[in-house]
GROMACS .gro file of C-alpha atoms in nm:
model
  436
    1ALA     CA    1  -0.021  -0.017   0.016
    2ASP     CA    2   0.287   0.230   0.077
    3LYS     CA    3   0.470   0.173  -0.246
    4ALA     CA    4   0.125   0.225  -0.438
    5LEU     CA    5   0.049   0.548  -0.275
    6MET     CA    6   0.428   0.672  -0.358
    7ASP     CA    7   0.409   0.550  -0.719
    8ALA     CA    8   0.096   0.735  -0.742
    9LEU     CA    9   0.270   1.061  -0.674
   10ALA     CA   10   0.410   1.047  -1.048
   11ALA     CA   11   0.092   0.944  -1.203
   12THR     CA   12  -0.144   1.203  -1.040
   13THR     CA   13  -0.212   1.549  -1.041
   14GLY     CA   14  -0.421   1.819  -0.905
   15LYS     CA   15  -0.661   1.734  -0.610
   16THR     CA   16  -0.593   1.357  -0.655
   17ARG     CA   17  -0.205   1.430  -0.611
   18ILE     CA   18  -0.275   1.633  -0.278
   19GLY     CA   19  -0.497   1.366  -0.161
   20VAL     CA   20  -0.209   1.082  -0.204
   21ILE     CA   21   0.016   1.323  -0.052
   22ASN     CA   22  -0.197   1.353   0.250
   23SER     CA   23  -0.238   0.996   0.284
   24LEU     CA   24   0.138   0.962   0.293
   25GLY     CA   25   0.170   1.202   0.560
   26VAL     CA   26  -0.097   1.020   0.788
   27ARG     CA   27   0.093   0.687   0.708
   28ARG     CA   28   0.433   0.866   0.810
   29ILE     CA   29   0.648   0.681   0.556
   30PRO     CA   30   0.984   0.738   0.605
   31ALA     CA   31   1.076   0.602   0.241
   32ALA     CA   32   0.844   0.893   0.122
   33VAL     CA   33   1.060   1.172   0.265
   34PRO     CA   34   1.278   1.220  -0.074
   35LYS     CA   35   0.962   1.231  -0.290
   36LEU     CA   36   0.770   1.439  -0.053
   37ALA     CA   37   1.113   1.673  -0.022
   38LEU     CA   38   1.082   1.751  -0.433
   39LEU     CA   39   0.701   1.833  -0.405
   40ALA     CA   40   0.792   2.072  -0.108
   41LYS     CA   41   0.931   2.268  -0.383
   42ASP     CA   42   0.675   2.241  -0.629
   43ALA     CA   43   0.561   2.553  -0.813
   44ASP     CA   44   0.215   2.469  -0.718
   45SER     CA   45   0.170   2.609  -0.391
   46ALA     CA   46  -0.139   2.397  -0.283
   47VAL     CA   47   0.101   2.101  -0.364
   48ALA     CA   48   0.405   2.254  -0.210
   49GLY     CA   49   0.180   2.313   0.121
   50ALA     CA   50   0.046   1.976   0.129
   51ALA     CA   51   0.399   1.816   0.082
   52ALA     CA   52   0.564   2.025   0.353
   53ALA     CA   53   0.260   1.907   0.624
   54ALA     CA   54   0.299   1.534   0.514
   55LEU     CA   55   0.684   1.580   0.600
   56ALA     CA   56   0.583   1.715   0.924
   57LYS     CA   57   0.358   1.441   0.998
   58THR     CA   58   0.618   1.178   0.894
   59GLY     CA   59   0.851   1.344   1.162
   60GLY     CA   60   1.234   1.246   1.225
   61PRO     CA   61   1.542   1.424   1.131
   62GLU     CA   62   1.532   1.358   0.739
   63ALA     CA   63   1.203   1.510   0.726
   64ALA     CA   64   1.348   1.827   0.913
   65ARG     CA   65   1.632   1.874   0.696
   66ALA     CA   66   1.406   1.820   0.385
   67LEU     CA   67   1.174   2.107   0.504
   68ALA     CA   68   1.481   2.333   0.597
   69LYS     CA   69   1.587   2.287   0.218
   70ALA     CA   70   1.249   2.355   0.092
   71ARG     CA   71   1.196   2.705   0.256
   72PRO     CA   72   1.015   2.932   0.011
   73GLU     CA   73   1.070   3.316   0.013
   74ALA     CA   74   0.875   3.480   0.302
   75ASN     CA   75   0.659   3.656   0.079
   76SER     CA   76   0.563   3.345  -0.109
   77PRO     CA   77   0.224   3.203  -0.125
   78ALA     CA   78   0.359   2.879   0.005
   79PHE     CA   79   0.535   3.022   0.288
   80ALA     CA   80   0.232   3.032   0.563
   81ALA     CA   81   0.196   2.629   0.509
   82TRP     CA   82   0.587   2.560   0.524
   83ALA     CA   83   0.638   2.784   0.821
   84ASP     CA   84   0.350   2.599   0.981
   85ALA     CA   85   0.480   2.222   0.869
   86TYR     CA   86   0.868   2.329   0.997
   87LEU     CA   87   0.739   2.416   1.330
   88ARG     CA   88   0.524   2.114   1.352
   89ALA     CA   89   0.843   1.882   1.247
   90ALA     CA   90   1.010   2.086   1.561
   91ASP     CA   91   0.724   1.995   1.770
   92GLN     CA   92   0.756   1.612   1.704
   93LEU     CA   93   1.153   1.638   1.728
   94ARG     CA   94   1.073   1.786   2.081
   95ALA     CA   95   0.823   1.555   2.148
   96ASP     CA   96   1.096   1.247   2.056
   97GLY     CA   97   1.344   1.415   2.262
   98LYS     CA   98   1.575   1.564   2.021
   99LEU     CA   99   1.547   1.897   2.244
  100ASP     CA  100   1.876   2.054   2.098
  101TRP     CA  101   1.765   2.006   1.717
  102ALA     CA  102   1.413   2.148   1.804
  103ALA     CA  103   1.566   2.445   1.954
  104LYS     CA  104   1.779   2.535   1.666
  105ILE     CA  105   1.470   2.519   1.423
  106TYR     CA  106   1.255   2.734   1.688
  107GLN     CA  107   1.549   3.016   1.700
  108GLY     CA  108   1.562   3.006   1.334
  109MET     CA  109   1.198   3.110   1.318
  110ARG     CA  110   1.206   3.406   1.549
  111ALA     CA  111   1.316   3.666   1.311
  112GLU     CA  112   1.155   3.992   1.348
  113SER     CA  113   1.090   4.017   0.983
  114LEU     CA  114   0.856   3.692   1.011
  115PRO     CA  115   0.481   3.704   1.081
  116ASP     CA  116   0.370   3.738   1.439
  117PRO     CA  117   0.193   3.386   1.456
  118VAL     CA  118   0.536   3.227   1.333
  119ARG     CA  119   0.754   3.403   1.569
  120VAL     CA  120   0.522   3.345   1.863
  121ALA     CA  121   0.484   2.999   1.784
  122ALA     CA  122   0.868   2.958   1.761
  123PHE     CA  123   0.910   3.159   2.095
  124ILE     CA  124   0.679   2.891   2.268
  125GLY     CA  125   0.844   2.607   2.121
  126TYR     CA  126   1.174   2.753   2.251
  127VAL     CA  127   1.096   2.795   2.582
  128ASN     CA  128   0.939   2.486   2.613
  129THR     CA  129   1.252   2.291   2.492
  130GLN     CA  130   1.468   2.489   2.746
  131GLY     CA  131   1.251   2.471   3.038
  132GLU     CA  132   1.385   2.685   3.347
  133GLN     CA  133   1.669   2.772   3.133
  134ALA     CA  134   1.456   2.995   2.940
  135LEU     CA  135   1.347   3.205   3.217
  136SER     CA  136   1.574   3.511   3.108
  137GLU     CA  137   1.404   3.496   2.748
  138VAL     CA  138   1.065   3.483   2.935
  139VAL     CA  139   1.147   3.791   3.140
  140ALA     CA  140   1.288   3.979   2.813
  141ALA     CA  141   0.975   3.947   2.631
  142LEU     CA  142   0.773   4.041   2.945
  143ALA     CA  143   0.962   4.356   2.966
  144GLY     CA  144   0.978   4.395   2.567
  145SER     CA  145   0.760   4.634   2.333
  146ASP     CA  146   0.682   4.325   2.111
  147ALA     CA  147   0.304   4.292   2.228
  148ALA     CA  148   0.259   3.941   2.080
  149LEU     CA  149   0.577   3.809   2.251
  150THR     CA  150   0.448   3.970   2.565
  151ASP     CA  151   0.111   3.808   2.561
  152ALA     CA  152   0.294   3.464   2.480
  153ALA     CA  153   0.540   3.519   2.780
  154THR     CA  154   0.249   3.566   3.020
  155GLY     CA  155   0.140   3.210   2.952
  156PHE     CA  156   0.474   3.073   3.097
  157VAL     CA  157   0.441   3.280   3.415
  158ARG     CA  158   0.165   3.062   3.502
  159THR     CA  159   0.357   2.729   3.440
  160MET     CA  160   0.739   2.822   3.476
  161PRO     CA  161   0.786   2.654   3.860
  162GLY     CA  162   1.024   2.779   4.130
  163LYS     CA  163   1.086   3.065   4.352
  164LYS     CA  164   1.359   3.208   4.109
  165ALA     CA  165   1.080   3.224   3.851
  166THR     CA  166   0.864   3.418   4.084
  167ASP     CA  167   1.138   3.674   4.216
  168ALA     CA  168   1.228   3.758   3.839
  169PHE     CA  169   0.856   3.806   3.726
  170LEU     CA  170   0.805   4.028   4.034
  171GLU     CA  171   1.141   4.211   3.963
  172VAL     CA  172   1.051   4.320   3.648
  173PHE     CA  173   0.666   4.399   3.709
  174PRO     CA  174   0.759   4.763   3.809
  175LYS     CA  175   0.928   4.828   3.462
  176LEU     CA  176   0.627   4.712   3.255
  177VAL     CA  177   0.375   4.960   3.118
  178PRO     CA  178   0.024   4.922   3.261
  179GLU     CA  179  -0.088   4.702   3.016
  180GLY     CA  180   0.169   4.445   3.085
  181GLN     CA  181   0.133   4.490   3.451
  182VAL     CA  182  -0.238   4.384   3.392
  183LEU     CA  183  -0.138   4.081   3.222
  184LEU     CA  184   0.119   3.984   3.465
  185LEU     CA  185  -0.083   4.040   3.743
  186SER     CA  186  -0.356   3.812   3.592
  187ALA     CA  187  -0.075   3.537   3.550
  188LEU     CA  188   0.062   3.615   3.889
  189ALA     CA  189  -0.255   3.505   4.026
  190ASP     CA  190  -0.296   3.206   3.825
  191ARG     CA  191   0.035   3.110   3.934
  192GLY     CA  192  -0.087   3.125   4.302
  193ASP     CA  193   0.239   3.202   4.470
  194PRO     CA  194   0.194   3.385   4.787
  195ALA     CA  195   0.507   3.575   4.722
  196ALA     CA  196   0.342   3.786   4.475
  197ARG     CA  197   0.105   3.917   4.714
  198PRO     CA  198   0.280   4.258   4.854
  199ALA     CA  199   0.344   4.348   4.452
  200ALA     CA  200  -0.024   4.292   4.388
  201ALA     CA  201  -0.115   4.481   4.710
  202GLU     CA  202   0.112   4.772   4.620
  203ALA     CA  203  -0.067   4.788   4.233
  204ALA     CA  204  -0.404   4.808   4.429
  205LYS     CA  205  -0.313   5.148   4.484
  206SER     CA  206  -0.202   5.227   4.127
  207GLU     CA  207  -0.331   5.552   3.949
  208ASN     CA  208  -0.419   5.342   3.647
  209ALA     CA  209  -0.759   5.213   3.692
  210ASP     CA  210  -0.700   4.892   3.484
  211VAL     CA  211  -0.412   4.801   3.697
  212ARG     CA  212  -0.614   4.855   4.041
  213LEU     CA  213  -0.877   4.636   3.887
  214ALA     CA  214  -0.633   4.366   3.786
  215ALA     CA  215  -0.445   4.368   4.138
  216LEU     CA  216  -0.769   4.385   4.329
  217SER     CA  217  -0.889   4.053   4.134
  218ALA     CA  218  -0.553   3.889   4.150
  219LEU     CA  219  -0.570   3.943   4.555
  220ASP     CA  220  -0.873   3.695   4.548
  221ARG     CA  221  -0.637   3.428   4.504
  222LEU     CA  222  -0.301   3.570   4.635
  223GLY     CA  223  -0.448   3.746   4.938
  224ASP     CA  224  -0.492   3.622   5.308
  225ALA     CA  225  -0.608   3.747   5.631
  226SER     CA  226  -0.359   4.037   5.624
  227THR     CA  227  -0.542   4.148   5.289
  228ALA     CA  228  -0.888   4.201   5.443
  229PRO     CA  229  -0.850   4.565   5.559
  230LEU     CA  230  -0.684   4.669   5.196
  231LEU     CA  231  -0.973   4.491   4.985
  232ALA     CA  232  -1.257   4.653   5.254
  233ALA     CA  233  -1.060   4.992   5.235
  234ALA     CA  234  -1.052   4.952   4.847
  235ALA     CA  235  -1.447   4.865   4.836
  236ALA     CA  236  -1.545   5.142   5.051
  237ALA     CA  237  -1.336   5.381   4.848
  238ALA     CA  238  -1.395   5.262   4.507
  239ARG     CA  239  -1.420   5.527   4.223
  240ASP     CA  240  -1.667   5.332   4.039
  241LYS     CA  241  -1.893   5.035   4.054
  242ALA     CA  242  -1.672   4.807   3.839
  243GLU     CA  243  -1.389   4.852   4.117
  244ARG     CA  244  -1.609   4.830   4.397
  245ASP     CA  245  -1.760   4.513   4.279
  246VAL     CA  246  -1.388   4.362   4.212
  247ALA     CA  247  -1.278   4.466   4.556
  248ARG     CA  248  -1.595   4.308   4.726
  249THR     CA  249  -1.565   3.976   4.500
  250SER     CA  250  -1.198   3.936   4.651
  251LEU     CA  251  -1.306   4.007   4.991
  252ASP     CA  252  -1.579   3.756   4.963
  253ARG     CA  253  -1.342   3.491   4.822
  254LEU     CA  254  -1.010   3.545   5.058
  255ARG     CA  255  -0.887   3.219   5.164
  256GLY     CA  256  -0.651   3.123   5.421
  257PRO     CA  257  -0.663   3.061   5.794
  258ASP     CA  258  -0.866   3.286   6.047
  259VAL     CA  259  -0.968   3.531   5.729
  260ASP     CA  260  -1.314   3.526   5.915
  261GLY     CA  261  -1.155   3.641   6.254
  262ALA     CA  262  -0.944   3.915   6.114
  263MET     CA  263  -1.274   4.041   5.914
  264ALA     CA  264  -1.435   4.030   6.243
  265ALA     CA  265  -1.182   4.217   6.415
  266LEU     CA  266  -1.234   4.487   6.159
  267LEU     CA  267  -1.589   4.548   6.286
  268GLN     CA  268  -1.441   4.682   6.591
  269SER     CA  269  -1.166   4.903   6.461
  270ALA     CA  270  -1.212   5.030   6.100
  271GLU     CA  271  -1.359   5.327   5.931
  272PRO     CA  272  -1.755   5.309   5.920
  273ALA     CA  273  -1.748   5.274   5.561
  274GLN     CA  274  -1.519   4.984   5.578
  275LYS     CA  275  -1.717   4.827   5.870
  276ALA     CA  276  -2.000   4.831   5.634
  277GLU     CA  277  -1.830   4.630   5.353
  278VAL     CA  278  -1.692   4.366   5.611
  279ALA     CA  279  -2.036   4.325   5.763
  280ARG     CA  280  -2.167   4.284   5.434
  281SER     CA  281  -1.875   4.048   5.316
  282LEU     CA  282  -1.920   3.804   5.635
  283GLY     CA  283  -2.272   3.717   5.538
  284ALA     CA  284  -2.137   3.648   5.187
  285ARG     CA  285  -1.872   3.452   5.305
  286ASN     CA  286  -2.148   3.248   5.534
  287ALA     CA  287  -1.926   3.314   5.829
  288ALA     CA  288  -2.125   3.183   6.109
  289ALA     CA  289  -1.865   3.223   6.348
  290ALA     CA  290  -1.875   3.622   6.300
  291VAL     CA  291  -2.228   3.620   6.445
  292PRO     CA  292  -2.137   3.776   6.787
  293ALA     CA  293  -1.926   4.041   6.605
  294LEU     CA  294  -2.229   4.110   6.378
  295LEU     CA  295  -2.458   4.142   6.651
  296HIS     CA  296  -2.219   4.401   6.834
  297ALA     CA  297  -2.209   4.567   6.488
  298ALA     CA  298  -2.586   4.576   6.463
  299ALA     CA  299  -2.566   4.838   6.748
  300ASP     CA  300  -2.285   5.041   6.585
  301ALA     CA  301  -2.345   5.424   6.564
  302ASN     CA  302  -2.337   5.415   6.205
  303GLU     CA  303  -2.692   5.315   6.044
  304ASP     CA  304  -2.475   5.187   5.735
  305VAL     CA  305  -2.287   4.961   5.950
  306ARG     CA  306  -2.602   4.856   6.103
  307LYS     CA  307  -2.782   4.777   5.793
  308GLU     CA  308  -2.519   4.565   5.669
  309ALA     CA  309  -2.485   4.365   6.001
  310PHE     CA  310  -2.859   4.333   5.992
  311LYS     CA  311  -2.860   4.184   5.656
  312SER     CA  312  -2.570   3.917   5.706
  313LEU     CA  313  -2.736   3.812   6.043
  314GLY     CA  314  -3.061   3.727   5.860
  315ALA     CA  315  -2.868   3.480   5.675
  316LEU     CA  316  -2.629   3.366   5.976
  317ALA     CA  317  -2.813   3.421   6.289
  318THR     CA  318  -2.978   3.096   6.450
  319GLU     CA  319  -3.264   3.046   6.720
  320LYS     CA  320  -3.018   3.119   6.994
  321ASP     CA  321  -2.936   3.464   6.870
  322LEU     CA  322  -3.297   3.559   6.838
  323HIS     CA  323  -3.376   3.725   7.153
  324THR     CA  324  -3.103   3.969   7.111
  325LEU     CA  325  -3.188   4.047   6.760
  326VAL     CA  326  -3.519   4.123   6.875
  327ALA     CA  327  -3.385   4.369   7.117
  328LEU     CA  328  -3.179   4.507   6.864
  329LEU     CA  329  -3.499   4.575   6.649
  330ILE     CA  330  -3.687   4.707   6.937
  331LYS     CA  331  -3.429   4.971   6.991
  332GLU     CA  332  -3.357   5.095   6.624
  333GLN     CA  333  -3.479   5.428   6.546
  334ALA     CA  334  -3.362   5.485   6.177
  335GLU     CA  335  -3.628   5.341   5.955
  336GLY     CA  336  -3.389   5.192   5.706
  337ALA     CA  337  -3.210   4.988   5.968
  338ARG     CA  338  -3.535   4.887   6.098
  339ARG     CA  339  -3.642   4.753   5.783
  340GLU     CA  340  -3.327   4.514   5.777
  341ALA     CA  341  -3.385   4.434   6.141
  342GLU     CA  342  -3.705   4.314   6.092
  343ARG     CA  343  -3.614   4.120   5.758
  344ALA     CA  344  -3.359   3.979   5.987
  345VAL     CA  345  -3.579   3.862   6.272
  346VAL     CA  346  -3.843   3.739   6.020
  347GLN     CA  347  -3.563   3.519   5.841
  348VAL     CA  348  -3.441   3.373   6.144
  349ALA     CA  349  -3.746   3.282   6.307
  350LYS     CA  350  -3.876   3.135   5.998
  351ALA     CA  351  -3.583   2.902   5.978
  352ILE     CA  352  -3.652   2.755   6.321
  353PRO     CA  353  -3.778   2.404   6.208
  354GLU     CA  354  -4.063   2.346   6.497
  355GLU     CA  355  -4.339   2.611   6.400
  356SER     CA  356  -4.449   2.659   6.777
  357ARG     CA  357  -4.106   2.807   6.865
  358ARG     CA  358  -4.085   3.030   6.573
  359ASP     CA  359  -4.234   3.337   6.770
  360ARG     CA  360  -4.133   3.258   7.103
  361ALA     CA  361  -3.849   3.522   7.125
  362ILE     CA  362  -4.086   3.776   6.962
  363LEU     CA  363  -4.350   3.747   7.207
  364ASP     CA  364  -4.129   3.716   7.521
  365ALA     CA  365  -4.023   4.106   7.396
  366LEU     CA  366  -4.396   4.194   7.460
  367SER     CA  367  -4.447   4.333   7.804
  368PRO     CA  368  -4.684   4.587   7.960
  369ALA     CA  369  -4.370   4.818   7.942
  370SER     CA  370  -4.299   4.802   7.594
  371SER     CA  371  -4.307   5.109   7.411
  372GLU     CA  372  -4.534   5.171   7.110
  373ALA     CA  373  -4.235   5.180   6.852
  374ALA     CA  374  -4.139   4.867   7.023
  375ARG     CA  375  -4.486   4.699   6.979
  376THR     CA  376  -4.535   4.813   6.632
  377ALA     CA  377  -4.216   4.655   6.540
  378ILE     CA  378  -4.302   4.346   6.721
  379TYR     CA  379  -4.637   4.313   6.525
  380ALA     CA  380  -4.472   4.380   6.190
  381VAL     CA  381  -4.244   4.054   6.214
  382LEU     CA  382  -4.531   3.853   6.395
  383GLY     CA  383  -4.753   3.913   6.092
  384GLN     CA  384  -4.447   3.769   5.856
  385VAL     CA  385  -4.324   3.484   6.102
  386GLY     CA  386  -4.715   3.347   6.080
  387ALA     CA  387  -4.648   3.107   6.388
  388PRO     CA  388  -4.979   3.019   6.571
  389GLY     CA  389  -4.878   3.215   6.915
  390GLY     CA  390  -4.880   3.570   6.729
  391LEU     CA  391  -5.218   3.542   6.577
  392GLU     CA  392  -5.414   3.569   6.916
  393VAL     CA  393  -5.179   3.865   7.006
  394LEU     CA  394  -5.258   4.049   6.694
  395ARG     CA  395  -5.632   3.989   6.731
  396ASN     CA  396  -5.617   4.153   7.082
  397ALA     CA  397  -5.409   4.461   6.947
  398VAL     CA  398  -5.669   4.541   6.693
  399LYS     CA  399  -5.911   4.641   6.944
  400GLU     CA  400  -5.685   4.859   7.119
  401SER     CA  401  -5.745   5.244   7.103
  402ASP     CA  402  -5.402   5.348   7.019
  403GLY     CA  403  -5.430   5.458   6.654
  404ALA     CA  404  -5.052   5.349   6.580
  405ILE     CA  405  -5.087   5.021   6.754
  406GLN     CA  406  -5.394   4.912   6.573
  407ASP     CA  407  -5.278   5.023   6.265
  408ALA     CA  408  -4.950   4.781   6.288
  409ALA     CA  409  -5.179   4.493   6.412
  410ILE     CA  410  -5.411   4.521   6.108
  411ARG     CA  411  -5.128   4.565   5.894
  412ALA     CA  412  -4.977   4.255   6.048
  413LEU     CA  413  -5.311   4.038   5.999
  414ALA     CA  414  -5.318   4.141   5.641
  415GLY     CA  415  -4.993   3.998   5.584
  416TRP     CA  416  -5.064   3.671   5.752
  417PRO     CA  417  -4.925   3.392   5.537
  418THR     CA  418  -5.187   3.125   5.607
  419PRO     CA  419  -5.581   3.145   5.598
  420GLU     CA  420  -5.661   3.160   5.939
  421ALA     CA  421  -5.658   3.558   5.955
  422VAL     CA  422  -5.902   3.550   5.684
  423ASP     CA  423  -6.252   3.601   5.911
  424ASP     CA  424  -6.077   3.875   6.115
  425LEU     CA  425  -5.967   4.059   5.813
  426LEU     CA  426  -6.337   4.028   5.661
  427VAL     CA  427  -6.502   4.170   6.005
  428LEU     CA  428  -6.239   4.476   5.962
  429ALA     CA  429  -6.317   4.533   5.597
  430GLN     CA  430  -6.689   4.549   5.664
  431ALA     CA  431  -6.657   4.718   6.004
  432ALA     CA  432  -6.341   4.945   6.026
  433ARG     CA  433  -6.419   5.334   6.061
  434ASN     CA  434  -6.091   5.410   5.904
  435GLU     CA  435  -6.082   5.415   5.537
  436THR     CA  436  -5.730   5.323   5.493
   0.00000   0.00000   0.00000
C-alpha cells in the first residue's frame, strides 16, 4: 500500500495528487521523504503546502532537513503552510526528545521579519525545549515592546515553576507599562505564589484604573487574612461600581486561616464605610462564627454599618441569637436599619424547624412596659413569621384604642401567610371606620 501511494505521486495531478500526499503524511512513511521533499518545492503552492505538511507529520531528522531545504521566500504564497509544517516538525522532534535540534529550528524562526504567529509559535516552542533555562528569555519578552511576544510570555508566568521564576517576574513588574502589568498580575494570580502578594497589594493603589482592577482581582487568589483591610478599604473608597464589585468579590473569596476572624476584628476598629463592607462580606462568606461580632456591629453608631450587619445576621444568625436580634430591632430608631432588622428577625425565626417556637423570642419581648415603637415593630414581624402564638396577640391588638398600635396589628393580620386571619380581615373590612 505504501509503494502504491508513492508510485501514484508521479501518475496523478491536482487534487488527486494532494490527496495521495495527505495519505502519505498520515501513514508517516520514512521512505516517502525524498519524494515529498521534491514536491515541497513544487511551483503549485497547494501541492508544496501539502507536501510540507506531510513531511511534518512523518517527522524525524530527515523530514526536518528536507523541510529546511524547501524553505520558500517569506513573501511566497507557500510560506505560511511551510512555516506551519516546519514548526510542527520541530514539535515532533521535541516530543521525541531531540531538544537541541528542535531548539535550533525554533530559534531560526524567531526573526523579527517573520509574521507574528510564526514568531510566537517559535518562541513558545523554544521556551518549552529549554524549560527553566529560558527564564531570561521569558522575562525579556515580558519587558519588551513586542506585544505578541509579551502575551506569549505571560502564559509561561503561570507554568514556569520555582521561586527563582517568581522573583524574576516580580522584579520586572514595576518596569512594565500598565497593559503589561495587567497581563502579569492576572498570570501571577493564576500562578498562586503568595510571594506575589505584596506586589499585588501595592498595585491595588495604582493611579491606573486597569492596573487597580487587575490587582484587586488577583488578591482574590493571592490574598490572605492580612489583605482583608486593604480590600475592605478599596471597596469602601472605590471610584466606580466596577472597582467596588471587584474589591468586594475578592474580599468575599479570600482564603486562608482566620480570614473570618481578621474580618470580624475589623468590625471593631475600621472606619464606618469599611465596617459596612466587612459586615456585608461576612454574610456573603457564610461566616457563622462571626455572628457575635455582627450582633455587636448591629448596635454601631453608623446606620450603614447596622444595615449591613442586619442583612448578614438574617442569613447567619440562629434561634439562640433571636432574643438579642429582637432586642436590637426594638431599639432601632432609623427607618432603613429598622426594615433590615425586621427582615433579619423574620428570616431567622422562619428558619426554626418547629413552628411553635418561631415566635417565642418575639412574644417574649412584649410586655406591659413596651413602648409604642417596640410593639409596632414586634407586630410587624409577627405578621410575617405567621406562627400560631402571634395570631391571638394581633387579634387583641386590633381592639386597642391607640391608633398606631391598631394600624400595625391590622397590617400584620393583612400580611398573615396562612388562611387563619381571613375571618378577622373580613370583619375589619366590613366594620372599620378608618378608610385606609
